[in-house]
PDB file of C-alpha atoms in Angstrom:
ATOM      1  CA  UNK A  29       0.000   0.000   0.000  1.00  0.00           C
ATOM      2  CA  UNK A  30       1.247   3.717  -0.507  1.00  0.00           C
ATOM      3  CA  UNK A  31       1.828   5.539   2.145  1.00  0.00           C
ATOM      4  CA  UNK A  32       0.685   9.194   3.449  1.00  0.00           C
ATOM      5  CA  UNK A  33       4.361  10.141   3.276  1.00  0.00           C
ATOM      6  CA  UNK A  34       5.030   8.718  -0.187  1.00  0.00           C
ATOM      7  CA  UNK A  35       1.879  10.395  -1.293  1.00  0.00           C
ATOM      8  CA  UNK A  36       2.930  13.753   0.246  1.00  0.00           C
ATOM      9  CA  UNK A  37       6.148  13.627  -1.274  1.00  0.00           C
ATOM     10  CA  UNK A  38       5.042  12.848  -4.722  1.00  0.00           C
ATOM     11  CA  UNK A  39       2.223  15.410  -4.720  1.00  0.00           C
ATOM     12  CA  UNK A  40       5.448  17.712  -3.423  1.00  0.00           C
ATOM     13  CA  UNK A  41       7.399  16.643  -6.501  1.00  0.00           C
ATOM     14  CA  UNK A  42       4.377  17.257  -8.704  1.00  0.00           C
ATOM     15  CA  UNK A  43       3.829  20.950  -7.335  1.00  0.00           C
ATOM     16  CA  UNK A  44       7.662  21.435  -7.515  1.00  0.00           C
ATOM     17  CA  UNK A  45       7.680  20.653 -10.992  1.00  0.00           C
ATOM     18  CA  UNK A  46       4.273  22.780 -12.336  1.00  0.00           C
ATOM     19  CA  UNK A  47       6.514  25.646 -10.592  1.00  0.00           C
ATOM     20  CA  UNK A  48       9.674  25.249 -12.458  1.00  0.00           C
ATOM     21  CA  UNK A  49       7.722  24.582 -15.347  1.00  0.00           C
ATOM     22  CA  UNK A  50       5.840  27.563 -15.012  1.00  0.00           C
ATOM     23  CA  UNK A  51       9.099  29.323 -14.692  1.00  0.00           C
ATOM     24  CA  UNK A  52      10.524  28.589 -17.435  1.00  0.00           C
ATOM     25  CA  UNK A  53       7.618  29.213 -19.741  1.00  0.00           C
ATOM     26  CA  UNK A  54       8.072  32.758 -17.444  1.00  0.00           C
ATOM     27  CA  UNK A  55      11.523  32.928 -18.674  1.00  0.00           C
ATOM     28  CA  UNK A  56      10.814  31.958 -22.659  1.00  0.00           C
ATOM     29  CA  UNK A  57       8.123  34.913 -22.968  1.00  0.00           C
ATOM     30  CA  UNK A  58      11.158  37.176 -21.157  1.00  0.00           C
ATOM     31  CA  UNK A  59      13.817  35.880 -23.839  1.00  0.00           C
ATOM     32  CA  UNK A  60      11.956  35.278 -26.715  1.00  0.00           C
ATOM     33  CA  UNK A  61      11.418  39.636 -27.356  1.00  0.00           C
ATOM     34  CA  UNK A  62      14.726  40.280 -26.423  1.00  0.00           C
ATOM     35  CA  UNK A  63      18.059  41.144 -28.488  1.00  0.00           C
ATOM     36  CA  UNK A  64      19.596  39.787 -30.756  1.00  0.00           C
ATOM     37  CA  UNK A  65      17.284  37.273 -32.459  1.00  0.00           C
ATOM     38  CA  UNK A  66      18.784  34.113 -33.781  1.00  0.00           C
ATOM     39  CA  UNK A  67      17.483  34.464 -36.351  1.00  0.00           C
ATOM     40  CA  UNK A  68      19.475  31.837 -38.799  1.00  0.00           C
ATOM     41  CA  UNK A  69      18.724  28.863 -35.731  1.00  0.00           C
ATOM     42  CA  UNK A  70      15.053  29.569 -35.326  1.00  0.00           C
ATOM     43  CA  UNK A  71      14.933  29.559 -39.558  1.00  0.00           C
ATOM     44  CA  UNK A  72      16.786  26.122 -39.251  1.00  0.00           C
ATOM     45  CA  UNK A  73      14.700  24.653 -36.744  1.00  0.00           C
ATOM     46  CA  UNK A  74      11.534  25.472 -38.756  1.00  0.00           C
ATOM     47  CA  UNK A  75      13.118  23.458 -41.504  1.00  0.00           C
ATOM     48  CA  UNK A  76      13.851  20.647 -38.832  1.00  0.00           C
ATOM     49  CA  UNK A  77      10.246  20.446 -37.680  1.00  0.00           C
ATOM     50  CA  UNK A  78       8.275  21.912 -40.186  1.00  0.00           C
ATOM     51  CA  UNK A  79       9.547  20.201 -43.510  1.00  0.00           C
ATOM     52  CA  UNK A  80      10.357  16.761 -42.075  1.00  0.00           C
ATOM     53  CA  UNK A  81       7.041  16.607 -40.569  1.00  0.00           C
ATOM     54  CA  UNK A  82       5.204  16.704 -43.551  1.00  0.00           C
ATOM     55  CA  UNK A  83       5.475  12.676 -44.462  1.00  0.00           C
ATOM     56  CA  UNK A  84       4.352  11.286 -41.634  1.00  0.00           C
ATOM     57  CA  UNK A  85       1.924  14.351 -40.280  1.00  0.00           C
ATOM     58  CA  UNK A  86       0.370  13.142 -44.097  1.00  0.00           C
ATOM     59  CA  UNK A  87       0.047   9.327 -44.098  1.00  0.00           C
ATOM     60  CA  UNK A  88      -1.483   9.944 -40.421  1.00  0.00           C
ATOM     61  CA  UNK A  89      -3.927  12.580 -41.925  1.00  0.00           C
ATOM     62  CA  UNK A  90      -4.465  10.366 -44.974  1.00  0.00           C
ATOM     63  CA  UNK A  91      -5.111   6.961 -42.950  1.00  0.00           C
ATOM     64  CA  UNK A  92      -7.607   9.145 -40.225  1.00  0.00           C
ATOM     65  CA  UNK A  93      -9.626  10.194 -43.081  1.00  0.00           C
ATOM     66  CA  UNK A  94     -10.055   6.791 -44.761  1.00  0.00           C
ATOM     67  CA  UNK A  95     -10.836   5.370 -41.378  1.00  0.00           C
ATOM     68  CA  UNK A  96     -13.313   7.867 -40.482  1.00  0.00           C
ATOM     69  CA  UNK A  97     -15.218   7.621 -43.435  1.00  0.00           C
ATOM     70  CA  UNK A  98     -15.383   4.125 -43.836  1.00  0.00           C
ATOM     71  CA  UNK A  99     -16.108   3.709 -40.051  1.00  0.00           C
ATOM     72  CA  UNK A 100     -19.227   6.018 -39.956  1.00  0.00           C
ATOM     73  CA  UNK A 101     -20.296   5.360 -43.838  1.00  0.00           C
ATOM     74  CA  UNK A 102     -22.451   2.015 -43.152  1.00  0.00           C
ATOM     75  CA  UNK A 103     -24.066   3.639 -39.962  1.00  0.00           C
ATOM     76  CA  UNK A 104     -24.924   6.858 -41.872  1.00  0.00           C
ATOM     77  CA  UNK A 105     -26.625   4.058 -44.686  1.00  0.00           C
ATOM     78  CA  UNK A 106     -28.584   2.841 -41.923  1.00  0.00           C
ATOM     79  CA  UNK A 107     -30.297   6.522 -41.765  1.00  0.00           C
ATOM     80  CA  UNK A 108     -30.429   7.004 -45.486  1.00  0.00           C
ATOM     81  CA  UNK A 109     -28.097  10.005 -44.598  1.00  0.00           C
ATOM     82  CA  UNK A 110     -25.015   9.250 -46.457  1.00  0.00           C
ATOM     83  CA  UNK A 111     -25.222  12.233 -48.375  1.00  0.00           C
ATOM     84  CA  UNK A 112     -24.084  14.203 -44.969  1.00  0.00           C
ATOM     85  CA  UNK A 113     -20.843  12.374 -45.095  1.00  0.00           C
ATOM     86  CA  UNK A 114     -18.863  14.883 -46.105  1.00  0.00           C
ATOM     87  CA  UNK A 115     -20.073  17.309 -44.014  1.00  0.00           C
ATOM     88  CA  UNK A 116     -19.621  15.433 -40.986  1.00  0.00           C
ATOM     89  CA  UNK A 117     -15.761  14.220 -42.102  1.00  0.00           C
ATOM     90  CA  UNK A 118     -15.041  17.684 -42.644  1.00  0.00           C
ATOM     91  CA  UNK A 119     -16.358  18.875 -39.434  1.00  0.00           C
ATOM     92  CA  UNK A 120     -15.004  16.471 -37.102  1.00  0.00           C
ATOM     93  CA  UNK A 121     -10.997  16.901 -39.104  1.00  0.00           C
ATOM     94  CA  UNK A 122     -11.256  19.895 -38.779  1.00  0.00           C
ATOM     95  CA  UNK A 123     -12.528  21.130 -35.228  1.00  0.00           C
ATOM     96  CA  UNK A 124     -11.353  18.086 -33.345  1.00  0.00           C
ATOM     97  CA  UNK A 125      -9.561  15.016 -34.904  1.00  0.00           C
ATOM     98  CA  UNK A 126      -7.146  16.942 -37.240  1.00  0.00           C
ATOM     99  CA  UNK A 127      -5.642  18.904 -34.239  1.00  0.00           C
ATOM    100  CA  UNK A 128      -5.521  17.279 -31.907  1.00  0.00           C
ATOM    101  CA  UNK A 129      -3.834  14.057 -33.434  1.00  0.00           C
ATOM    102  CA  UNK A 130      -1.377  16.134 -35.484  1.00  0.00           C
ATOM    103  CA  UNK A 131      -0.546  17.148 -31.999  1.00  0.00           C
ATOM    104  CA  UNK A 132      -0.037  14.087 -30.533  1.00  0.00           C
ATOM    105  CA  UNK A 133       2.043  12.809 -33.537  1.00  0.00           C
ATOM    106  CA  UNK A 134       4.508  15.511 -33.284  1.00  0.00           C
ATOM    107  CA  UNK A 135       4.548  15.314 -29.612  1.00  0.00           C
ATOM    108  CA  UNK A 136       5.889  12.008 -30.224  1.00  0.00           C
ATOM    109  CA  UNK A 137       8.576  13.386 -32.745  1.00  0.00           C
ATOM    110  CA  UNK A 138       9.233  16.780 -32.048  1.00  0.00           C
ATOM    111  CA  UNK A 139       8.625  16.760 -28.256  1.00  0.00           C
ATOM    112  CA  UNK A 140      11.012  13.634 -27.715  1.00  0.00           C
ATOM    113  CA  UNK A 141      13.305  14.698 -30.543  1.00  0.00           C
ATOM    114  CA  UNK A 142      13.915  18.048 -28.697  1.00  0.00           C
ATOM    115  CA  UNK A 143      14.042  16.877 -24.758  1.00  0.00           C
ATOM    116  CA  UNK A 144      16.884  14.100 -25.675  1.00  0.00           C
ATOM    117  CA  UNK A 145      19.127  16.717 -27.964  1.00  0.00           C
ATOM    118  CA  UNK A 146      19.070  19.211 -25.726  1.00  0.00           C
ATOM    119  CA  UNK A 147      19.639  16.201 -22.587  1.00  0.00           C
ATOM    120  CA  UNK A 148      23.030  15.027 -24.416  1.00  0.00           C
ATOM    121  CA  UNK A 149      23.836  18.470 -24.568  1.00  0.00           C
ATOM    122  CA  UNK A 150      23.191  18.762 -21.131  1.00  0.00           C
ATOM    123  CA  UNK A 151      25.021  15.405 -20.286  1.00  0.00           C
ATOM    124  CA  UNK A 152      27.849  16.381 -22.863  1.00  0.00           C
ATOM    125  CA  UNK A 153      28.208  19.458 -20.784  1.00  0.00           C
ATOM    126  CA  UNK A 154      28.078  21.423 -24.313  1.00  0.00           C
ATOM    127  CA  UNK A 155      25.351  24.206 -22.865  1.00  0.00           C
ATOM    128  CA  UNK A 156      27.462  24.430 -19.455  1.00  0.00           C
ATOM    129  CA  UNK A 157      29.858  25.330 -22.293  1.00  0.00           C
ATOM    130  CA  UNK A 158      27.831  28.069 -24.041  1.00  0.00           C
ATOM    131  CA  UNK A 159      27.558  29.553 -20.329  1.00  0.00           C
ATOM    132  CA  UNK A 160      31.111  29.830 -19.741  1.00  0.00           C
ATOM    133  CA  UNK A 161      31.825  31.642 -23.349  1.00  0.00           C
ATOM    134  CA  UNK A 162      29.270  33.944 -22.961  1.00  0.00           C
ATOM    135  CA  UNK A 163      26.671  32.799 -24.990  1.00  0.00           C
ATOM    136  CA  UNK A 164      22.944  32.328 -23.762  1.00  0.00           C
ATOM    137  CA  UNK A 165      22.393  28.776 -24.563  1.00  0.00           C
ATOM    138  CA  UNK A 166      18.623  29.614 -23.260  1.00  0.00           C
ATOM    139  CA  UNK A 167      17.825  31.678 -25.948  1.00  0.00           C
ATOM    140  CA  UNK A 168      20.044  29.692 -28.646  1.00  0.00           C
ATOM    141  CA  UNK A 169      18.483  26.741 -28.251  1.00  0.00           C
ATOM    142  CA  UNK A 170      15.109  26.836 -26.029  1.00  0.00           C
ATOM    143  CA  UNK A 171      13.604  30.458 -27.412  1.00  0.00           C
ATOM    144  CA  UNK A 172      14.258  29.126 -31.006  1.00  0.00           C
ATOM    145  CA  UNK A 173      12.821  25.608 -30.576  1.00  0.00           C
ATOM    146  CA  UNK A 174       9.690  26.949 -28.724  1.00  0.00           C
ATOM    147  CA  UNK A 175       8.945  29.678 -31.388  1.00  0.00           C
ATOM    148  CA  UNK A 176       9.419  27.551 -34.238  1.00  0.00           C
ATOM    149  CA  UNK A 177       7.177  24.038 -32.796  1.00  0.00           C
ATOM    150  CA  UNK A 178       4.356  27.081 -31.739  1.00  0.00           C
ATOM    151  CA  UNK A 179       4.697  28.317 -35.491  1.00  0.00           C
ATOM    152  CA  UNK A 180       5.049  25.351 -37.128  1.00  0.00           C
ATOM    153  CA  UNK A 181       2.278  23.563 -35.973  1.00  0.00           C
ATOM    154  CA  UNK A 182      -0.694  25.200 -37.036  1.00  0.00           C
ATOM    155  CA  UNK A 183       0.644  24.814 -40.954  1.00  0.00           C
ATOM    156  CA  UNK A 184       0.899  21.189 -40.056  1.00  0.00           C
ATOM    157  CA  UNK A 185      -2.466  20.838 -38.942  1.00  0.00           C
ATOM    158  CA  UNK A 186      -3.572  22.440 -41.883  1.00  0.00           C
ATOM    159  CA  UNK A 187      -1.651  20.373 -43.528  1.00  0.00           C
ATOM    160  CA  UNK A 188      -2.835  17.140 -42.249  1.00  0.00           C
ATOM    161  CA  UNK A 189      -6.702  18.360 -42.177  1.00  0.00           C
ATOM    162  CA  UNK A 190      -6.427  18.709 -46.107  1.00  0.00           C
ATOM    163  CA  UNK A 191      -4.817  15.357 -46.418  1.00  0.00           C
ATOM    164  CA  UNK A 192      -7.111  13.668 -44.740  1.00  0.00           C
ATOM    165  CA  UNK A 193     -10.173  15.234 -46.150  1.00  0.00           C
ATOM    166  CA  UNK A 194      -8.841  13.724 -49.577  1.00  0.00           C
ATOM    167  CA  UNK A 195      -8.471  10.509 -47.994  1.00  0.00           C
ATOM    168  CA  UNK A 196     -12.317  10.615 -47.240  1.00  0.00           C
ATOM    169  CA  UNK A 197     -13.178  11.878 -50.886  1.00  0.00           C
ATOM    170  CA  UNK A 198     -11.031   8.869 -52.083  1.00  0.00           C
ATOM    171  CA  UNK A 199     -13.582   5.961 -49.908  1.00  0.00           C
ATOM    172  CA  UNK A 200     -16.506   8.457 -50.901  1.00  0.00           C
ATOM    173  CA  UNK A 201     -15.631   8.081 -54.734  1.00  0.00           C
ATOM    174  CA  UNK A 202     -14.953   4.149 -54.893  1.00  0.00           C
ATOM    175  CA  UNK A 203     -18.071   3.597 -52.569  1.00  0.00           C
ATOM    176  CA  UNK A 204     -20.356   5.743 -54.149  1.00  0.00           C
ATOM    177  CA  UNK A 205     -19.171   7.406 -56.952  1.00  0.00           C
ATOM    178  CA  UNK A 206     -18.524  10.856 -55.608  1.00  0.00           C
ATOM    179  CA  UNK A 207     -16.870  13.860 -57.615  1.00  0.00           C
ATOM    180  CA  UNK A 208     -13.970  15.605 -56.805  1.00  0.00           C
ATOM    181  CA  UNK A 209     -16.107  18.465 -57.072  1.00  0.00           C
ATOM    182  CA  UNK A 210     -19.256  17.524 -55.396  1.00  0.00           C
ATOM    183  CA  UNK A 211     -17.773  16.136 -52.495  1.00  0.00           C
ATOM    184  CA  UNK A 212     -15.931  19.367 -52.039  1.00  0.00           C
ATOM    185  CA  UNK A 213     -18.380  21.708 -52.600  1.00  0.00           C
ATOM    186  CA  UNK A 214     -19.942  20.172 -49.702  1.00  0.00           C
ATOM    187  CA  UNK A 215     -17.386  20.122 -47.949  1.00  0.00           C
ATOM    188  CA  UNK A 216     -16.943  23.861 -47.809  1.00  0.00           C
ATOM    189  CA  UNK A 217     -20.538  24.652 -47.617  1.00  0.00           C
ATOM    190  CA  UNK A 218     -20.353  22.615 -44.354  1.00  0.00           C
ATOM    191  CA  UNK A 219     -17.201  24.511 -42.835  1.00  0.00           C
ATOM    192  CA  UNK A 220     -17.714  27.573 -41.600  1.00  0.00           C
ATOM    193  CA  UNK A 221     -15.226  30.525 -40.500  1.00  0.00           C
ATOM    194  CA  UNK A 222     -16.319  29.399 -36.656  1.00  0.00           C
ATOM    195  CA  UNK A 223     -15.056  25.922 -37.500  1.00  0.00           C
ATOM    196  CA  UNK A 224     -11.621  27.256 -38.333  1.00  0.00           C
ATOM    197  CA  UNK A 225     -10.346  29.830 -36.387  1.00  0.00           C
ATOM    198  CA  UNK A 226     -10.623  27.708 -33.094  1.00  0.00           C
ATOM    199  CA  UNK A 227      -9.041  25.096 -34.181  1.00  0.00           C
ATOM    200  CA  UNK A 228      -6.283  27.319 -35.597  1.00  0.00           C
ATOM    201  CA  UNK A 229      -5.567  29.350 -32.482  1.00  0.00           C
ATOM    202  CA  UNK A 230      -6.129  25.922 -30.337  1.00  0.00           C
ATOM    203  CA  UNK A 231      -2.690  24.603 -32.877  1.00  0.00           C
ATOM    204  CA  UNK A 232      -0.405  27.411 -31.472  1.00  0.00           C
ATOM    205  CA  UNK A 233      -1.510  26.432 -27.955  1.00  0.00           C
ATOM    206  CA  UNK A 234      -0.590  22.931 -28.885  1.00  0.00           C
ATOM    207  CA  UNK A 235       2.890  23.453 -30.283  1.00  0.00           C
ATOM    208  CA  UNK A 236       3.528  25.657 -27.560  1.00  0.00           C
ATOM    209  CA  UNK A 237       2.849  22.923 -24.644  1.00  0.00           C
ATOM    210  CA  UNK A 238       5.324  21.098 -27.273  1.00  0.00           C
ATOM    211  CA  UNK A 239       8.078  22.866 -27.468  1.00  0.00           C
ATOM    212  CA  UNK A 240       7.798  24.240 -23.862  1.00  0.00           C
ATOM    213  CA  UNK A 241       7.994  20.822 -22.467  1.00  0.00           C
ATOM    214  CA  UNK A 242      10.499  19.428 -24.881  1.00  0.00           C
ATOM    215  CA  UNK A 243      13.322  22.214 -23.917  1.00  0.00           C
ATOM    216  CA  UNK A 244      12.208  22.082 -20.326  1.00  0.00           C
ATOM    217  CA  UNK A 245      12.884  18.238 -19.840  1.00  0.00           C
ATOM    218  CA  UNK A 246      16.120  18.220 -22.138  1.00  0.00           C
ATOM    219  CA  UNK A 247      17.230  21.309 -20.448  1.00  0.00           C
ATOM    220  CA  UNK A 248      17.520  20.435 -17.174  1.00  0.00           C
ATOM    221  CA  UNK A 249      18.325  16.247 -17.523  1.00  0.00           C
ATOM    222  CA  UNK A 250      20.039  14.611 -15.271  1.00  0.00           C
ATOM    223  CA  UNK A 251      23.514  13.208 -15.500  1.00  0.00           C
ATOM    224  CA  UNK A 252      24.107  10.326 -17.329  1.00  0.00           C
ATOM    225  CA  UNK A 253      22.645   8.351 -20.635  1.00  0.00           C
ATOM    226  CA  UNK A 254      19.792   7.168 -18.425  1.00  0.00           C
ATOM    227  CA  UNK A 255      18.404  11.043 -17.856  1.00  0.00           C
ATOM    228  CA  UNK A 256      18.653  11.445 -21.849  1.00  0.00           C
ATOM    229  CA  UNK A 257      15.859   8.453 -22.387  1.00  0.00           C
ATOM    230  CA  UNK A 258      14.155   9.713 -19.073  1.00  0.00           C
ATOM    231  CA  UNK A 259      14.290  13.239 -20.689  1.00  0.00           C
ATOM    232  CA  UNK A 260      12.516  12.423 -23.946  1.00  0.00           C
ATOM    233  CA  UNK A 261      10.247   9.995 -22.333  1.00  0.00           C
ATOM    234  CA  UNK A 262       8.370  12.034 -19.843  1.00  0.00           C
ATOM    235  CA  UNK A 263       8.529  15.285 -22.406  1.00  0.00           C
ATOM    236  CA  UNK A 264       5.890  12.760 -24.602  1.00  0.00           C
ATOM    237  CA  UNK A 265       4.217  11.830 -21.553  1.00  0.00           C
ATOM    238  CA  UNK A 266       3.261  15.221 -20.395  1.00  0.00           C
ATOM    239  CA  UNK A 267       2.913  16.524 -22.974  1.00  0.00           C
ATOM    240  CA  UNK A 268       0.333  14.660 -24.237  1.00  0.00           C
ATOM    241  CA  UNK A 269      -1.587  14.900 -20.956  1.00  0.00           C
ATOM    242  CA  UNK A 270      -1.274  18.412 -21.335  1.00  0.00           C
ATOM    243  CA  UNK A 271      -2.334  18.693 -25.026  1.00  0.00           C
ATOM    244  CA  UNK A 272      -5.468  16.649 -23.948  1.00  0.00           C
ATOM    245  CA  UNK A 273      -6.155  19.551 -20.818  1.00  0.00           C
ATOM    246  CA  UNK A 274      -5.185  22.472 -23.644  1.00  0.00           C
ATOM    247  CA  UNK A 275      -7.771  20.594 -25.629  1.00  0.00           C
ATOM    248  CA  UNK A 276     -10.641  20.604 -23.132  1.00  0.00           C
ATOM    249  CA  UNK A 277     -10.062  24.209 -21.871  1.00  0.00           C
ATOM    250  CA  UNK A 278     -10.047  24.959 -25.767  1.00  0.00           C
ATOM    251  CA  UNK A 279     -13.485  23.414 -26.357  1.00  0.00           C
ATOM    252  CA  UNK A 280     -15.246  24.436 -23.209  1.00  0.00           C
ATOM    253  CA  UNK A 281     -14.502  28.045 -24.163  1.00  0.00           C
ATOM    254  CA  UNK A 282     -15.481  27.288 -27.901  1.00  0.00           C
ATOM    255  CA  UNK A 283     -18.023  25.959 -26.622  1.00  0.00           C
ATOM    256  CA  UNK A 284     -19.682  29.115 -24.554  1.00  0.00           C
ATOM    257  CA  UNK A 285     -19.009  31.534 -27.419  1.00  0.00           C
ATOM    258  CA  UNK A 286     -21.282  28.857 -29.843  1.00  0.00           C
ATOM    259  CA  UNK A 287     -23.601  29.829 -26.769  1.00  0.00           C
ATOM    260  CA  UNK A 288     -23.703  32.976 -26.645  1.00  0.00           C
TER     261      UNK A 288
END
């Protein structure tokens, strides 16, 4: 059984850790407007993320929207309402699915990729380094990485929302004969500008929590190969518990502006 003193000590760790974290977001909004602006790095890092993204952020898009559609095709039969189909694909990519698992997925590549580079660098002693000569390794590499996940992100959402709406067109065409153009049409007669922006500003949010938690976990690894793995392990972890609570908050407030 789990004791009241291992329980306080873990809830101690937890609140410990929400306050460093909390700090060094603090710190990243302080850094981030200051001079000079790297700006070479944060161009390269947009390459890193952004660019070699783009294959896998695609077949995931691509293999949600064949999945959706050919998951909820035979109930919408049922109803003799398969002509909402695309409506409803498009709807649910783009206000909920799209995001959120485009999040996830680079979470899993950008989040971990990011907390074990900068945790060698840690464990290689190469940012005590960057101290020592003068440079501020905290805006080299944590400012840069942040910026460029929180930018990078929404494009790739986009990205994915518009690959996987084709993937839906493609099931809707060999099951019932669909046009390109008819099952687009609908598609944007369905989506609305209410439907977009959310989702947009919810993707910045997103790559934000990313990159935050990525440079915070790499940053300040422990010694030793262990506290690299440990480093991009729990960045993934948490941050995908904290995409899911950026997700709720995002559409509880969506939610009461539909309201009002």
């Amino acid at each position: 059984m789990i004791g009241l003193d291992q329980i306080k000590s873990q809830l101690k760790a937890f609140f410990i850790e929400v306050g460093e974290l909390t700090y060094f977001t603090k710190r990243f909004f302080i850094e981030v407007v200051k001079r000079p602006f790297e700006m070479k790095e944060f161009l390269r890092q947009c390459y890193h993320m952004g660019n070699r993204s783009l294959l896998l952020v695609g077949i995931t898009g691509f293999i949600i929207g064949l999945v959706l559609t050919l998951q909820t095709r035979p109930t919408l039969m049922e109803f003799g309402a398969v002509s909402w189909m695309p409506s409803m694909v498009s709807i649910s990519i783009v206000r909920e699915v799209g995001p959120i698992i485009t999040a996830l997925v680079c979470a899993g590549r950008i989040g971990s990729g990011i907390g074990a580079e900068l945790g060698s660098m840690r464990v290689t002693e190469q940012i005590d380094a960057m101290e020592v000569s003068g440079t501020n390794p905290f805006k080299f590499l944590v400012a840069t990485r942040v910026l460029a996940v929180t930018l990078m992100l929404p494009l790739l959402v986009l990205f994915g929302d518009a690959i996987a709406l084709f993937g839906s067109f493609l099931v809707e065409n060999i099951k019932g004969n669909v046009s390109f153009m008819l099952y687009f049409n609908k598609v944007f007669d369905a989506l609305e500008f209410g439907d977009i922006l959310p989702a947009t500003i919810k993707s910045f949010f997103f790559g934000l929590a990313i990159g935050i938690v990525g440079c915070y976990k790499g940053f300040y690894c422990k010694k030793g190969t262990a506290g690299v793995g440990k480093a991009a392990n729990s960045a993934v972890v948490l941050t995908s518990l904290l995409l899911f609570i950026i997700d709720f908050i995002a559409v509880f407030v969506t939610d009461i502006f539909y309201d009002l």
